[in-house]
Short mmCIF file of C-alpha atoms in Angstrom, two decimals:
data_model
loop_
_atom_site.label_atom_id
_atom_site.label_comp_id
_atom_site.label_asym_id
_atom_site.label_seq_id
_atom_site.Cartn_x
_atom_site.Cartn_y
_atom_site.Cartn_z
CA MET Q 1 0.00 0.00 0.00
CA PRO Q 2 1.14 3.62 -0.59
CA GLN Q 3 2.98 5.15 2.36
CA PRO Q 4 2.34 8.64 3.86
CA ASN Q 5 4.84 11.51 4.01
CA GLY Q 6 6.20 10.88 0.51
CA THR Q 7 7.84 7.54 1.28
CA ILE Q 8 7.95 5.51 -1.99
CA PRO Q 9 7.09 1.81 -1.57
CA ILE Q 10 9.19 -0.72 -3.52
CA PRO Q 11 7.46 -3.73 -5.15
CA ASP Q 12 8.43 -7.16 -3.83
CA ASP Q 13 9.53 -8.22 -7.32
CA GLU Q 14 11.47 -5.01 -8.04
CA ASP Q 15 14.39 -6.93 -9.55
CA LEU Q 16 12.09 -8.56 -12.11
CA ARG Q 17 10.43 -5.22 -12.85
CA LEU Q 18 13.76 -3.48 -13.47
CA ALA Q 19 14.87 -6.44 -15.63
CA ALA Q 20 11.76 -5.90 -17.78
CA VAL Q 21 12.67 -2.20 -18.14
CA GLU Q 22 16.09 -3.21 -19.49
CA ARG Q 23 14.78 -6.07 -21.61
CA TYR Q 24 12.39 -3.72 -23.40
CA LYS Q 25 15.15 -1.11 -23.77
CA LEU Q 26 13.20 1.53 -21.85
CA GLY Q 27 15.92 2.65 -19.46
CA GLY Q 28 17.85 5.91 -19.75
CA ILE Q 29 16.99 9.48 -20.64
CA GLY Q 30 15.47 10.42 -23.98
CA ARG Q 31 12.10 11.09 -25.53
CA GLU Q 32 10.76 9.38 -28.64
CA PRO Q 33 8.41 10.90 -31.27
CA ALA Q 34 5.87 8.04 -31.12
CA PHE Q 35 5.38 8.49 -27.38
CA ASP Q 36 5.29 12.29 -27.68
CA HIS Q 37 2.45 11.85 -30.18
CA ILE Q 38 0.49 9.68 -27.72
CA THR Q 39 0.87 12.24 -24.92
CA ARG Q 40 -0.36 15.06 -27.17
CA LEU Q 41 -3.35 12.93 -28.10
CA ALA Q 42 -4.05 12.17 -24.43
CA ALA Q 43 -3.79 15.85 -23.44
CA GLU Q 44 -6.28 16.84 -26.15
CA LEU Q 45 -8.64 13.94 -25.45
CA PHE Q 46 -8.86 14.62 -21.71
CA ASP Q 47 -8.41 18.43 -21.87
CA VAL Q 48 -5.38 18.59 -19.58
CA PRO Q 49 -2.28 20.75 -20.01
CA MET Q 50 0.21 17.94 -19.39
CA SER Q 51 0.58 14.25 -20.22
CA VAL Q 52 3.56 11.91 -19.80
CA VAL Q 53 4.72 8.42 -20.75
CA SER Q 54 6.84 7.74 -17.67
CA ILE Q 55 9.23 4.83 -17.13
CA ILE Q 56 10.19 4.13 -13.50
CA GLY Q 57 13.83 3.19 -13.07
CA SER Q 58 15.72 2.29 -9.92
CA ASP Q 59 16.08 5.91 -8.78
CA MET Q 60 14.62 8.06 -11.59
CA GLN Q 61 11.43 8.35 -13.57
CA CYS Q 62 12.27 9.01 -17.21
CA PHE Q 63 9.87 10.68 -19.63
CA ARG Q 64 9.90 8.71 -22.90
CA GLY Q 65 7.16 11.01 -24.18
CA ALA Q 66 5.69 14.24 -22.80
CA CYS Q 67 3.30 17.04 -23.63
CA GLY Q 68 3.37 20.35 -21.71
CA LEU Q 69 6.62 19.52 -19.88
CA ASP Q 70 10.19 20.33 -20.91
CA SER Q 71 11.83 18.07 -18.35
CA ASP Q 72 13.22 14.61 -19.24
CA GLY Q 73 12.35 13.15 -15.85
CA THR Q 74 12.41 13.51 -12.07
CA PRO Q 75 13.82 11.60 -9.08
CA ARG Q 76 11.77 8.52 -8.29
CA ASP Q 77 11.13 9.58 -4.70
CA VAL Q 78 8.93 12.51 -5.84
CA ALA Q 79 7.22 10.67 -8.72
CA PHE Q 80 3.44 10.21 -8.56
CA CYS Q 81 3.94 7.40 -11.10
CA ALA Q 82 6.04 5.44 -8.60
CA PHE Q 83 2.81 4.94 -6.67
CA ALA Q 84 0.68 4.37 -9.78
CA ILE Q 85 2.72 1.33 -10.95
CA LEU Q 86 1.63 -0.48 -7.76
CA ASP Q 87 -2.04 -0.25 -8.67
CA PRO Q 88 -3.41 -2.64 -11.33
CA GLU Q 89 -6.12 -0.08 -12.08
CA VAL Q 90 -5.93 3.62 -12.97
CA THR Q 91 -4.59 5.68 -10.04
CA VAL Q 92 -6.47 8.99 -9.55
CA VAL Q 93 -5.45 11.91 -7.27
CA PRO Q 94 -8.30 14.48 -7.54
CA ASP Q 95 -6.42 17.11 -5.47
CA ALA Q 96 -2.83 16.53 -4.41
CA ILE Q 97 -3.08 19.13 -1.63
CA ASP Q 98 -5.67 16.93 0.10
CA ASP Q 99 -3.61 13.71 -0.31
CA PRO Q 100 -1.13 13.16 2.53
CA ARG Q 101 1.17 11.25 0.14
CA PHE Q 102 1.71 14.29 -2.06
CA ALA Q 103 0.73 17.40 -0.03
CA ASN Q 104 4.39 18.33 0.60
CA ASN Q 105 5.73 17.04 -2.74
CA PRO Q 106 7.99 19.60 -4.44
CA LEU Q 107 6.17 18.95 -7.73
CA VAL Q 108 2.99 20.09 -5.98
CA LEU Q 109 4.44 23.06 -4.10
CA GLY Q 110 6.60 24.12 -7.07
CA ASP Q 111 6.80 23.77 -10.85
CA PRO Q 112 4.78 22.21 -12.47
CA PHE Q 113 2.33 22.74 -9.54
CA ILE Q 114 0.49 19.44 -9.83
CA ARG Q 115 -3.01 19.36 -8.31
CA PHE Q 116 -4.67 16.62 -10.38
CA TYR Q 117 -3.05 13.32 -11.45
CA ALA Q 118 -4.36 10.20 -13.19
CA GLY Q 119 -2.02 7.37 -14.20
CA ALA Q 120 -2.65 4.05 -15.96
CA PRO Q 121 0.08 1.40 -15.47
CA LEU Q 122 2.04 0.13 -18.48
CA ARG Q 123 2.53 -3.62 -18.04
CA VAL Q 124 4.98 -5.36 -20.39
CA GLY Q 125 6.27 -8.85 -19.87
CA GLY Q 126 3.95 -9.12 -16.87
CA GLN Q 127 5.65 -6.22 -15.07
CA PRO Q 128 4.57 -2.57 -14.51
CA VAL Q 129 7.39 -0.58 -16.06
CA GLY Q 130 5.74 2.85 -15.99
CA THR Q 131 2.55 4.78 -16.68
CA LEU Q 132 0.65 6.91 -19.12
CA CYS Q 133 -0.44 9.80 -16.94
CA LEU Q 134 -2.47 13.02 -17.09
CA ILE Q 135 -1.55 16.15 -15.06
CA ASP Q 136 -3.48 19.37 -14.35
CA THR Q 137 -2.71 22.44 -12.27
CA LYS Q 138 -6.20 22.50 -10.81
CA PRO Q 139 -8.27 19.87 -9.00
CA ARG Q 140 -10.76 17.81 -10.99
CA GLN Q 141 -12.81 14.67 -10.87
CA PHE Q 142 -12.15 11.63 -13.11
CA GLY Q 143 -15.09 9.33 -13.77
CA ALA Q 144 -15.28 5.63 -14.61
CA ASP Q 145 -15.66 6.24 -18.38
CA GLU Q 146 -12.60 8.49 -18.38
CA ARG Q 147 -10.61 5.90 -16.45
CA LYS Q 148 -11.56 3.26 -19.01
CA ARG Q 149 -10.48 5.48 -21.93
CA LEU Q 150 -7.15 6.21 -20.25
CA ALA Q 151 -6.57 2.48 -19.63
CA ASP Q 152 -7.37 1.76 -23.29
CA LEU Q 153 -4.91 4.43 -24.40
CA ALA Q 154 -2.29 2.95 -22.06
CA ARG Q 155 -2.71 -0.41 -23.82
CA THR Q 156 -1.91 1.38 -27.08
CA VAL Q 157 1.34 2.57 -25.48
CA VAL Q 158 2.12 -1.02 -24.47
CA ASP Q 159 1.54 -2.12 -28.08
CA LEU Q 160 3.98 0.57 -29.23
CA ILE Q 161 6.57 -0.68 -26.73
CA GLU Q 162 6.18 -4.26 -28.02
CA LEU Q 163 6.50 -3.14 -31.65
CA ARG Q 164 9.47 -0.98 -30.73
CA VAL Q 165 11.30 -3.95 -29.20
CA GLN Q 166 10.58 -6.06 -32.27
CA ARG Q 167 11.98 -3.27 -34.43
CA PHE Q 168 15.11 -3.10 -32.30
CA ALA Q 169 15.51 -6.87 -32.55
CA THR Q 170 15.10 -6.74 -36.32
CA GLU Q 171 17.65 -3.93 -36.60
CA ASP Q 172 20.10 -5.80 -34.35
CA HIS Q 173 19.63 -8.95 -36.44
CA ARG Q 174 20.15 -7.01 -39.66
CA ARG Q 175 23.26 -5.36 -38.28
CA LYS Q 176 24.70 -8.70 -37.18
CA LEU Q 177 23.92 -10.20 -40.59
CA ASP Q 178 25.69 -7.28 -42.27
CA GLU Q 179 28.71 -7.75 -40.00
CA GLU Q 180 28.78 -11.52 -40.65
CA ARG Q 181 28.38 -10.94 -44.37
CA GLU Q 182 31.28 -8.48 -44.40
CA LEU Q 183 33.47 -10.89 -42.42
CA LEU Q 184 32.50 -13.77 -44.71
CA LYS Q 185 33.21 -11.63 -47.76
CA LEU Q 186 36.69 -10.78 -46.49
CA THR Q 187 37.31 -14.47 -45.76
CA VAL Q 188 36.11 -15.60 -49.18
CA GLU Q 189 38.23 -13.01 -50.95
CA ASN Q 190 41.38 -14.16 -49.18
CA VAL Q 191 41.25 -17.95 -49.60
CA SER Q 192 43.49 -19.63 -52.18
CA GLU Q 193 40.71 -21.42 -54.08
CA GLY Q 194 37.40 -20.58 -55.70
CA VAL Q 195 34.58 -20.18 -53.19
CA ALA Q 196 30.87 -19.35 -53.57
CA LEU Q 197 28.02 -19.23 -51.05
CA PHE Q 198 24.39 -19.78 -52.08
CA ASP Q 199 21.29 -19.01 -50.00
CA GLY Q 200 18.44 -21.38 -49.13
CA ASP Q 201 16.72 -20.55 -52.44
CA LEU Q 202 19.90 -21.63 -54.28
CA ARG Q 203 20.79 -18.08 -55.33
CA LEU Q 204 24.35 -16.76 -55.27
CA MET Q 205 25.20 -14.62 -52.22
CA LEU Q 206 29.01 -14.34 -52.16
CA TRP Q 207 31.89 -15.46 -54.34
CA ASN Q 208 35.50 -14.62 -55.14
CA GLU Q 209 37.30 -14.03 -58.41
CA ASP Q 210 39.02 -17.42 -58.34
CA PHE Q 211 35.57 -19.07 -58.52
CA VAL Q 212 34.82 -17.12 -61.71
CA ASP Q 213 38.24 -17.62 -63.28
CA LEU Q 214 38.65 -21.33 -62.54
CA LEU Q 215 35.24 -22.22 -63.96
CA GLY Q 216 35.75 -19.99 -66.99
CA TYR Q 217 32.68 -17.77 -66.60
CA PRO Q 218 32.65 -14.66 -68.81
CA ARG Q 219 33.10 -11.34 -67.07
CA GLY Q 220 29.77 -10.02 -65.82
CA ALA Q 221 28.06 -13.41 -66.05
CA VAL Q 222 28.33 -14.02 -62.30
CA LYS Q 223 26.32 -11.62 -60.16
CA GLU Q 224 24.55 -11.58 -56.83
CA GLY Q 225 21.17 -13.32 -56.86
CA ILE Q 226 21.79 -15.45 -59.95
CA GLU Q 227 20.31 -18.95 -59.67
CA ALA Q 228 22.70 -21.84 -59.07
CA ALA Q 229 20.96 -23.77 -61.86
CA ILE Q 230 21.99 -21.12 -64.41
CA LEU Q 231 25.64 -21.34 -63.33
CA VAL Q 232 25.57 -25.16 -63.39
CA GLU Q 233 23.99 -25.26 -66.85
CA ARG Q 234 26.72 -23.02 -68.24
CA ILE Q 235 29.33 -25.47 -66.95
CA ALA Q 236 27.35 -28.43 -68.33
CA ALA Q 237 27.09 -26.74 -71.72
CA SER Q 238 30.89 -26.50 -71.87
CA GLY Q 239 31.19 -30.28 -71.54
CA ALA Q 240 33.01 -30.06 -68.20
CA LEU Q 241 30.39 -32.31 -66.61
CA GLY Q 242 30.55 -34.93 -69.32
CA SER Q 243 28.56 -35.64 -72.45
CA GLY Q 244 24.79 -35.46 -72.51
CA ASP Q 245 21.97 -32.97 -72.49
CA PRO Q 246 23.10 -29.96 -70.37
CA ALA Q 247 19.53 -29.43 -69.12
CA GLN Q 248 19.27 -33.04 -67.88
CA ILE Q 249 22.73 -32.90 -66.29
CA THR Q 250 21.76 -29.65 -64.55
CA ALA Q 251 18.47 -31.09 -63.30
CA GLY Q 252 20.30 -34.09 -61.83
CA LEU Q 253 22.88 -31.97 -60.05
CA MET Q 254 20.25 -29.59 -58.65
CA ALA Q 255 18.26 -32.56 -57.35
CA SER Q 256 21.45 -33.84 -55.70
CA ILE Q 257 22.00 -30.47 -54.02
CA ARG Q 258 18.47 -30.52 -52.59
CA THR Q 259 18.61 -34.11 -51.33
CA THR Q 260 22.22 -34.80 -50.30
CA GLU Q 261 24.48 -33.08 -47.83
CA SER Q 262 27.70 -32.97 -49.83
CA ARG Q 263 29.34 -34.08 -53.04
CA ARG Q 264 32.82 -34.00 -54.56
CA LEU Q 265 33.57 -34.43 -58.28
CA ASP Q 266 36.24 -33.66 -60.87
CA LEU Q 267 35.57 -31.26 -63.74
CA THR Q 268 37.48 -30.58 -66.93
CA GLY Q 269 38.09 -26.86 -66.78
CA PRO Q 270 39.25 -24.38 -69.40
CA ASN Q 271 42.49 -25.38 -71.20
CA GLY Q 272 41.99 -28.99 -70.16
CA ARG Q 273 42.83 -28.39 -66.51
CA THR Q 274 41.43 -30.78 -63.89
CA LEU Q 275 39.29 -29.04 -61.27
CA GLU Q 276 38.04 -30.53 -58.03
CA PHE Q 277 34.56 -29.23 -57.23
CA TRP Q 278 33.14 -29.73 -53.73
CA ARG Q 279 29.93 -28.49 -52.20
CA LYS Q 280 28.29 -28.91 -48.82
CA THR Q 281 24.78 -28.01 -47.68
CA LEU Q 282 24.68 -26.08 -44.40
CA ALA Q 283 22.15 -26.60 -41.59
CA ASP Q 284 20.13 -23.49 -42.54
CA GLY Q 285 19.64 -24.59 -46.16
CA ARG Q 286 22.47 -22.55 -47.66
CA PHE Q 287 25.29 -24.34 -49.41
CA ILE Q 288 28.92 -23.54 -50.03
CA ALA Q 289 30.87 -24.56 -53.12
CA THR Q 290 34.64 -24.64 -53.60
CA VAL Q 291 36.70 -25.31 -56.70
CA ARG Q 292 40.46 -25.74 -57.01
CA ASP Q 293 42.92 -26.66 -59.72
CA VAL Q 294 44.22 -30.19 -59.00
CA THR Q 295 45.84 -30.85 -62.39
CA ASP Q 296 49.39 -31.12 -61.03
CA GLU Q 297 48.21 -33.01 -57.95
CA ARG Q 298 46.35 -35.60 -60.04
CA GLN Q 299 49.29 -35.95 -62.42
CA MET Q 300 51.71 -36.57 -59.56
CA ALA Q 301 49.30 -39.14 -58.05
CA ARG Q 302 49.08 -40.96 -61.39
CA MET Q 303 52.86 -41.00 -61.75
CA LYS Q 304 53.24 -42.36 -58.21
CA ASP Q 305 50.62 -45.04 -58.80
CA GLU Q 306 52.25 -46.04 -62.09
CA LEU Q 307 55.66 -46.24 -60.41
CA VAL Q 308 54.31 -48.32 -57.53
CA SER Q 309 52.51 -50.62 -59.97
CA THR Q 310 55.59 -51.07 -62.15
CA VAL Q 311 57.94 -51.68 -59.24
CA SER Q 312 55.51 -54.13 -57.64
CA HIS Q 313 55.18 -56.18 -60.81
CA GLU Q 314 58.94 -56.15 -61.41
CA LEU Q 315 59.62 -57.26 -57.82
CA ARG Q 316 57.12 -60.09 -57.77
CA THR Q 317 59.07 -62.66 -59.82
CA PRO Q 318 62.54 -62.26 -58.23
CA LEU Q 319 60.92 -62.00 -54.79
CA ALA Q 320 59.11 -65.29 -55.32
CA ALA Q 321 62.46 -66.89 -56.18
CA ILE Q 322 64.07 -65.43 -53.03
CA VAL Q 323 61.23 -66.66 -50.82
CA GLY Q 324 61.44 -70.10 -52.37
CA ALA Q 325 65.23 -70.32 -51.96
CA VAL Q 326 65.18 -69.13 -48.36
CA GLY Q 327 62.37 -71.56 -47.63
CA LEU Q 328 64.44 -74.45 -48.99
CA LEU Q 329 67.41 -73.41 -46.86
CA ASP Q 330 65.17 -73.18 -43.80
CA ALA Q 331 63.80 -76.66 -44.55
CA GLY Q 332 67.35 -78.13 -44.65
CA ALA Q 333 67.58 -78.71 -48.41
CA ALA Q 334 71.25 -77.61 -48.36
CA GLY Q 335 72.09 -79.62 -45.30
CA PRO Q 336 72.20 -78.79 -41.60
CA LEU Q 337 72.86 -75.15 -40.66
CA ASP Q 338 74.77 -73.98 -37.62
CA ALA Q 339 72.93 -71.79 -35.11
CA LYS Q 340 74.18 -68.49 -36.56
CA ALA Q 341 73.29 -69.44 -40.15
CA ALA Q 342 69.87 -70.76 -39.09
CA ARG Q 343 69.15 -67.48 -37.32
CA LEU Q 344 70.08 -65.48 -40.43
CA VAL Q 345 67.95 -67.73 -42.68
CA THR Q 346 64.96 -67.32 -40.33
CA LEU Q 347 65.44 -63.55 -40.34
CA GLY Q 348 65.70 -63.51 -44.13
CA LYS Q 349 62.57 -65.65 -44.46
CA LYS Q 350 60.51 -63.33 -42.24
CA ASN Q 351 61.62 -60.23 -44.12
CA ALA Q 352 61.02 -61.88 -47.49
CA GLU Q 353 57.49 -62.83 -46.38
CA ARG Q 354 56.85 -59.28 -45.19
CA LEU Q 355 58.11 -57.87 -48.49
CA THR Q 356 55.86 -60.34 -50.34
CA GLU Q 357 52.88 -59.13 -48.30
CA LEU Q 358 53.72 -55.53 -49.19
CA VAL Q 359 54.00 -56.32 -52.92
CA ASN Q 360 50.72 -58.24 -52.89
CA ASP Q 361 48.99 -55.38 -51.09
CA LEU Q 362 50.39 -52.88 -53.59
CA LEU Q 363 49.17 -54.98 -56.49
CA ASP Q 364 45.72 -55.36 -54.91
CA MET Q 365 45.52 -51.62 -54.34
CA ASP Q 366 46.55 -50.98 -57.94
CA LYS Q 367 43.88 -53.33 -59.27
CA LEU Q 368 41.18 -51.83 -57.05
CA GLN Q 369 42.06 -48.27 -58.05
CA SER Q 370 42.17 -49.07 -61.75
CA GLY Q 371 38.96 -51.14 -61.66
CA ARG Q 372 40.83 -54.28 -62.77
CA MET Q 373 40.11 -56.26 -59.60
CA PRO Q 374 37.70 -59.07 -60.60
CA PHE Q 375 34.73 -59.70 -58.32
CA ARG Q 376 32.46 -62.75 -58.40
CA PHE Q 377 29.37 -62.08 -56.34
CA GLU Q 378 27.39 -65.03 -55.05
CA ALA Q 379 24.71 -65.32 -52.36
CA GLN Q 380 26.50 -66.51 -49.22
CA ASP Q 381 25.55 -67.25 -45.63
CA LEU Q 382 27.54 -64.55 -43.86
CA GLY Q 383 27.50 -66.42 -40.55
CA ALA Q 384 29.15 -69.48 -42.07
CA LEU Q 385 31.80 -67.30 -43.71
CA LEU Q 386 32.62 -65.63 -40.38
CA ALA Q 387 32.85 -68.98 -38.60
CA GLU Q 388 35.30 -70.22 -41.22
CA ALA Q 389 37.34 -67.01 -40.99
CA ALA Q 390 37.63 -67.35 -37.20
CA GLU Q 391 38.69 -71.01 -37.52
CA GLN Q 392 41.33 -70.34 -40.18
CA ASN Q 393 42.76 -67.33 -38.29
CA GLN Q 394 42.93 -69.07 -34.91
CA PRO Q 395 46.56 -70.24 -35.42
CA TYR Q 396 47.50 -66.59 -36.01
CA ALA Q 397 45.61 -65.60 -32.85
CA ASP Q 398 47.47 -68.33 -30.91
CA ARG Q 399 50.77 -66.58 -31.68
CA TYR Q 400 49.49 -63.61 -29.66
CA HIS Q 401 47.73 -65.75 -27.03
CA VAL Q 402 44.34 -64.35 -28.07
CA THR Q 403 41.07 -66.23 -28.51
CA PHE Q 404 38.08 -65.54 -30.78
CA ALA Q 405 34.48 -65.31 -29.54
CA LEU Q 406 31.75 -65.72 -32.17
CA ASP Q 407 28.26 -64.23 -31.75
CA LEU Q 408 26.05 -65.25 -34.69
CA PRO Q 409 22.26 -65.00 -35.19
CA GLY Q 410 20.15 -68.14 -35.20
CA ALA Q 411 18.90 -67.62 -38.76
CA PRO Q 412 21.21 -67.35 -41.79
CA LEU Q 413 21.85 -63.88 -43.20
CA ILE Q 414 22.28 -64.16 -46.96
CA VAL Q 415 24.42 -61.52 -48.63
CA PRO Q 416 25.74 -61.23 -52.22
CA VAL Q 417 29.52 -61.24 -51.78
CA ASP Q 418 32.77 -62.19 -53.40
CA ARG Q 419 33.72 -64.80 -50.82
CA THR Q 420 37.48 -64.58 -51.38
CA ARG Q 421 37.61 -60.80 -51.20
CA LEU Q 422 35.33 -60.48 -48.17
CA PHE Q 423 37.35 -63.22 -46.47
CA GLN Q 424 40.40 -61.03 -47.11
CA VAL Q 425 38.70 -58.09 -45.34
CA ILE Q 426 37.68 -60.16 -42.30
CA THR Q 427 41.15 -61.68 -42.08
CA ASN Q 428 42.71 -58.21 -42.12
CA LEU Q 429 40.48 -56.99 -39.28
CA LEU Q 430 41.02 -60.14 -37.22
CA SER Q 431 44.79 -60.07 -37.67
CA ASN Q 432 44.92 -56.39 -36.67
CA ALA Q 433 42.79 -57.13 -33.62
CA CYS Q 434 45.10 -59.99 -32.60
CA LYS Q 435 48.26 -57.92 -33.01
CA PHE Q 436 46.99 -55.09 -30.85
CA SER Q 437 45.20 -57.13 -28.17
CA PRO Q 438 46.85 -57.91 -24.85
CA ALA Q 439 47.76 -61.55 -24.22
CA GLY Q 440 44.93 -63.53 -22.67
CA SER Q 441 42.20 -61.26 -24.07
CA THR Q 442 39.36 -62.08 -26.45
CA VAL Q 443 38.58 -60.69 -29.92
CA HIS Q 444 34.83 -60.63 -30.50
CA LEU Q 445 33.42 -61.33 -33.97
CA SER Q 446 29.67 -60.79 -34.20
CA LEU Q 447 26.92 -60.58 -36.83
CA ARG Q 448 23.54 -58.87 -36.54
CA ARG Q 449 20.69 -57.94 -38.81
CA GLU Q 450 19.88 -54.25 -39.32
CA ASP Q 451 17.44 -54.21 -42.23
CA PRO Q 452 18.19 -53.88 -45.04
CA HIS Q 453 21.75 -54.77 -44.05
CA ALA Q 454 23.74 -57.45 -42.32
CA CYS Q 455 26.35 -55.91 -40.04
CA ILE Q 456 29.64 -57.48 -38.93
CA ARG Q 457 31.55 -56.21 -35.90
CA VAL Q 458 35.16 -56.99 -34.99
CA ARG Q 459 35.96 -55.78 -31.47
CA ASP Q 460 39.20 -56.04 -29.48
CA ALA Q 461 40.50 -54.94 -26.08
CA GLY Q 462 43.62 -53.21 -27.36
CA PRO Q 463 44.71 -49.55 -27.04
CA GLY Q 464 42.21 -48.38 -29.66
CA ILE Q 465 42.76 -45.77 -32.38
CA GLY Q 466 44.03 -42.34 -31.39
CA PRO Q 467 41.58 -39.47 -32.15
CA ALA Q 468 44.18 -37.59 -34.21
CA PHE Q 469 44.66 -40.57 -36.54
CA ARG Q 470 41.04 -41.58 -37.13
CA HIS Q 471 40.46 -39.35 -40.17
CA ARG Q 472 43.40 -41.07 -41.95
CA LEU Q 473 42.45 -44.60 -40.94
CA PHE Q 474 41.36 -45.80 -44.40
CA THR Q 475 43.97 -43.94 -46.48
CA ARG Q 476 46.88 -45.64 -48.20
CA PHE Q 477 50.15 -46.12 -46.28
CA ALA Q 478 48.57 -44.66 -43.14
CA GLN Q 479 50.17 -45.99 -39.96
CA GLU Q 480 49.66 -44.63 -36.49
CA GLU Q 481 52.71 -43.76 -34.44
CA GLY Q 482 53.24 -43.79 -30.69
CA GLU Q 483 51.61 -45.92 -28.02
CA HIS Q 484 48.71 -47.03 -30.22
CA GLN Q 485 51.10 -48.61 -32.74
CA ALA Q 486 53.08 -50.42 -30.01
CA GLY Q 487 55.80 -51.56 -32.43
CA HIS Q 488 53.51 -53.55 -34.72
CA ALA Q 489 54.78 -53.16 -38.27
CA GLY Q 490 52.51 -53.31 -41.29
CA THR Q 491 52.17 -52.06 -44.84
CA GLY Q 492 49.62 -49.35 -44.05
CA LEU Q 493 47.46 -50.67 -46.90
CA GLY Q 494 45.24 -53.26 -45.22
CA LEU Q 495 42.40 -50.96 -44.19
CA ALA Q 496 42.55 -49.00 -47.46
CA ILE Q 497 42.19 -52.27 -49.39
CA SER Q 498 39.42 -53.41 -47.05
CA LYS Q 499 37.46 -50.22 -47.61
CA ALA Q 500 37.82 -50.48 -51.39
CA ILE Q 501 36.56 -54.08 -51.30
CA VAL Q 502 33.62 -53.22 -49.05
CA ASP Q 503 32.77 -50.24 -51.28
CA ALA Q 504 32.69 -52.61 -54.25
CA HIS Q 505 30.04 -54.59 -52.32
CA ASP Q 506 27.93 -51.40 -51.93
CA GLY Q 507 28.62 -51.65 -48.22
CA SER Q 508 30.29 -49.53 -45.57
CA ILE Q 509 33.14 -50.00 -43.12
CA ALA Q 510 33.75 -47.66 -40.20
CA LEU Q 511 35.37 -47.35 -36.81
CA ASP Q 512 32.90 -47.03 -33.95
CA GLU Q 513 34.35 -43.91 -32.31
CA THR Q 514 32.03 -44.24 -29.32
CA PHE Q 515 33.64 -47.55 -28.27
CA ALA Q 516 36.26 -46.73 -25.63
CA ASP Q 517 37.54 -50.14 -24.48
CA GLY Q 518 39.64 -50.94 -27.54
CA ALA Q 519 38.82 -50.75 -31.24
CA ALA Q 520 35.53 -51.79 -32.87
CA PHE Q 521 35.04 -51.93 -36.65
CA ASP Q 522 31.63 -52.31 -38.26
CA ILE Q 523 30.99 -53.62 -41.77
CA CYS Q 524 27.45 -53.34 -43.15
CA LEU Q 525 26.49 -55.15 -46.36
CA PRO Q 526 23.14 -55.17 -48.18
CA LEU Q 527 21.10 -58.35 -47.76
CA VAL Q 528 19.95 -60.34 -50.77
CA ARG Q 529 16.72 -58.88 -52.16
CA GLY Q 530 13.78 -60.79 -50.84
CA ALA Q 531 15.65 -61.60 -47.63
CA VAL Q 532 14.90 -58.16 -46.19
#
């Protein structure tokens, strides 16, 4: 309740009320034209000399709009409105001289000599932040109809406050977008490859000159707002996307953009250069496209692959002879060997076998990359294949004192596979698991149905795969260093070959990065049609 002798009561939820003042950006000194207009209207409507839109702060009342007053505000402890915000209805003071709360108020005894006051609270966000008030220098009565009209007008002020906040939010959002756009533009202009950003409607927003130059667009052909389909069709018409109807090629690519997250492909650019084009759809519907000249990179890769292929083929015949000769020596074909000679022969045999494994892996990789690896797909019971793989690899596991545990479903899972090649993949995963597992541990080999796929899991209790190496796991010649490698040598080709073989089966192979007690690899292969 209001207190006598000018003492201003403070609402129990004052902190929430002041937070609403700040949230709606009503704090501080300064009048606004929209609120001035309302106060003029109120003064005319109710025939009073003064009207104010007052916002009550922590220690000041600030006039956001006023008619008949030149002041921007007053201290809160003399403000009539500080009392009015406590009343859910319109507060009326017919004659301030007769009201003990205001009789000695300096605003009554001095300028502006208030005698009559009526104030309707302004409630925003559930809190009374101020009032729309009427002031007169002479006493007067204020009836129920007048109170209703003032309350209605106060609701109009509240609507203005809500719209004002929305406008501020829109302006802030636009300013932030402009700042982000400028930052993005500077970034795009300073990267070393062609970059373009398209909006959710697939219209060009930003790009750099390298994007235009690499794709061979004429000057002036690329401009803000142009549709991505138009740019794609121009590339298709040049033949860079292959032979065929440019309109159909464009339609296919645009459908891909709308339905897939990312795609990478090679284009034949101007002057026969090879360009790598990559695009990715962002979460908000926009997509970014990059293009870079990879002609020299591709040429070097081809030269390296050709060299590896040639060397591998040239090594295979003499290496087979070396392995055979060392094997004969080890078997005693040349007579008994003393301890030192036997040790050297054993060492030579192991290194010759390792070199043979490397050559075979190189040749497999070469065939897979060139598309010359033959595949014979036949419907197979995947469970039976896994059981055979575990049985045949058990002697290898025994060398590391590791056992296999099989977990197979009761019903057969039939999958179209090349048995030999898939066996090669399973053997690679099992051998890796054995090498990296501690002695006495178990390697788990399981099979489960996840329609429309059959999924194989190979899980060990070893040190796992380091986070920094995981993105390179299936690349050629990739070998982890440090504690995770633990001195286990290999060619660095096994997982790359495995992935290529699984890809040829229209399947997937991946490391389960959520598994923390070792390493777990999952292979998913499509079931035979009709078995789904």
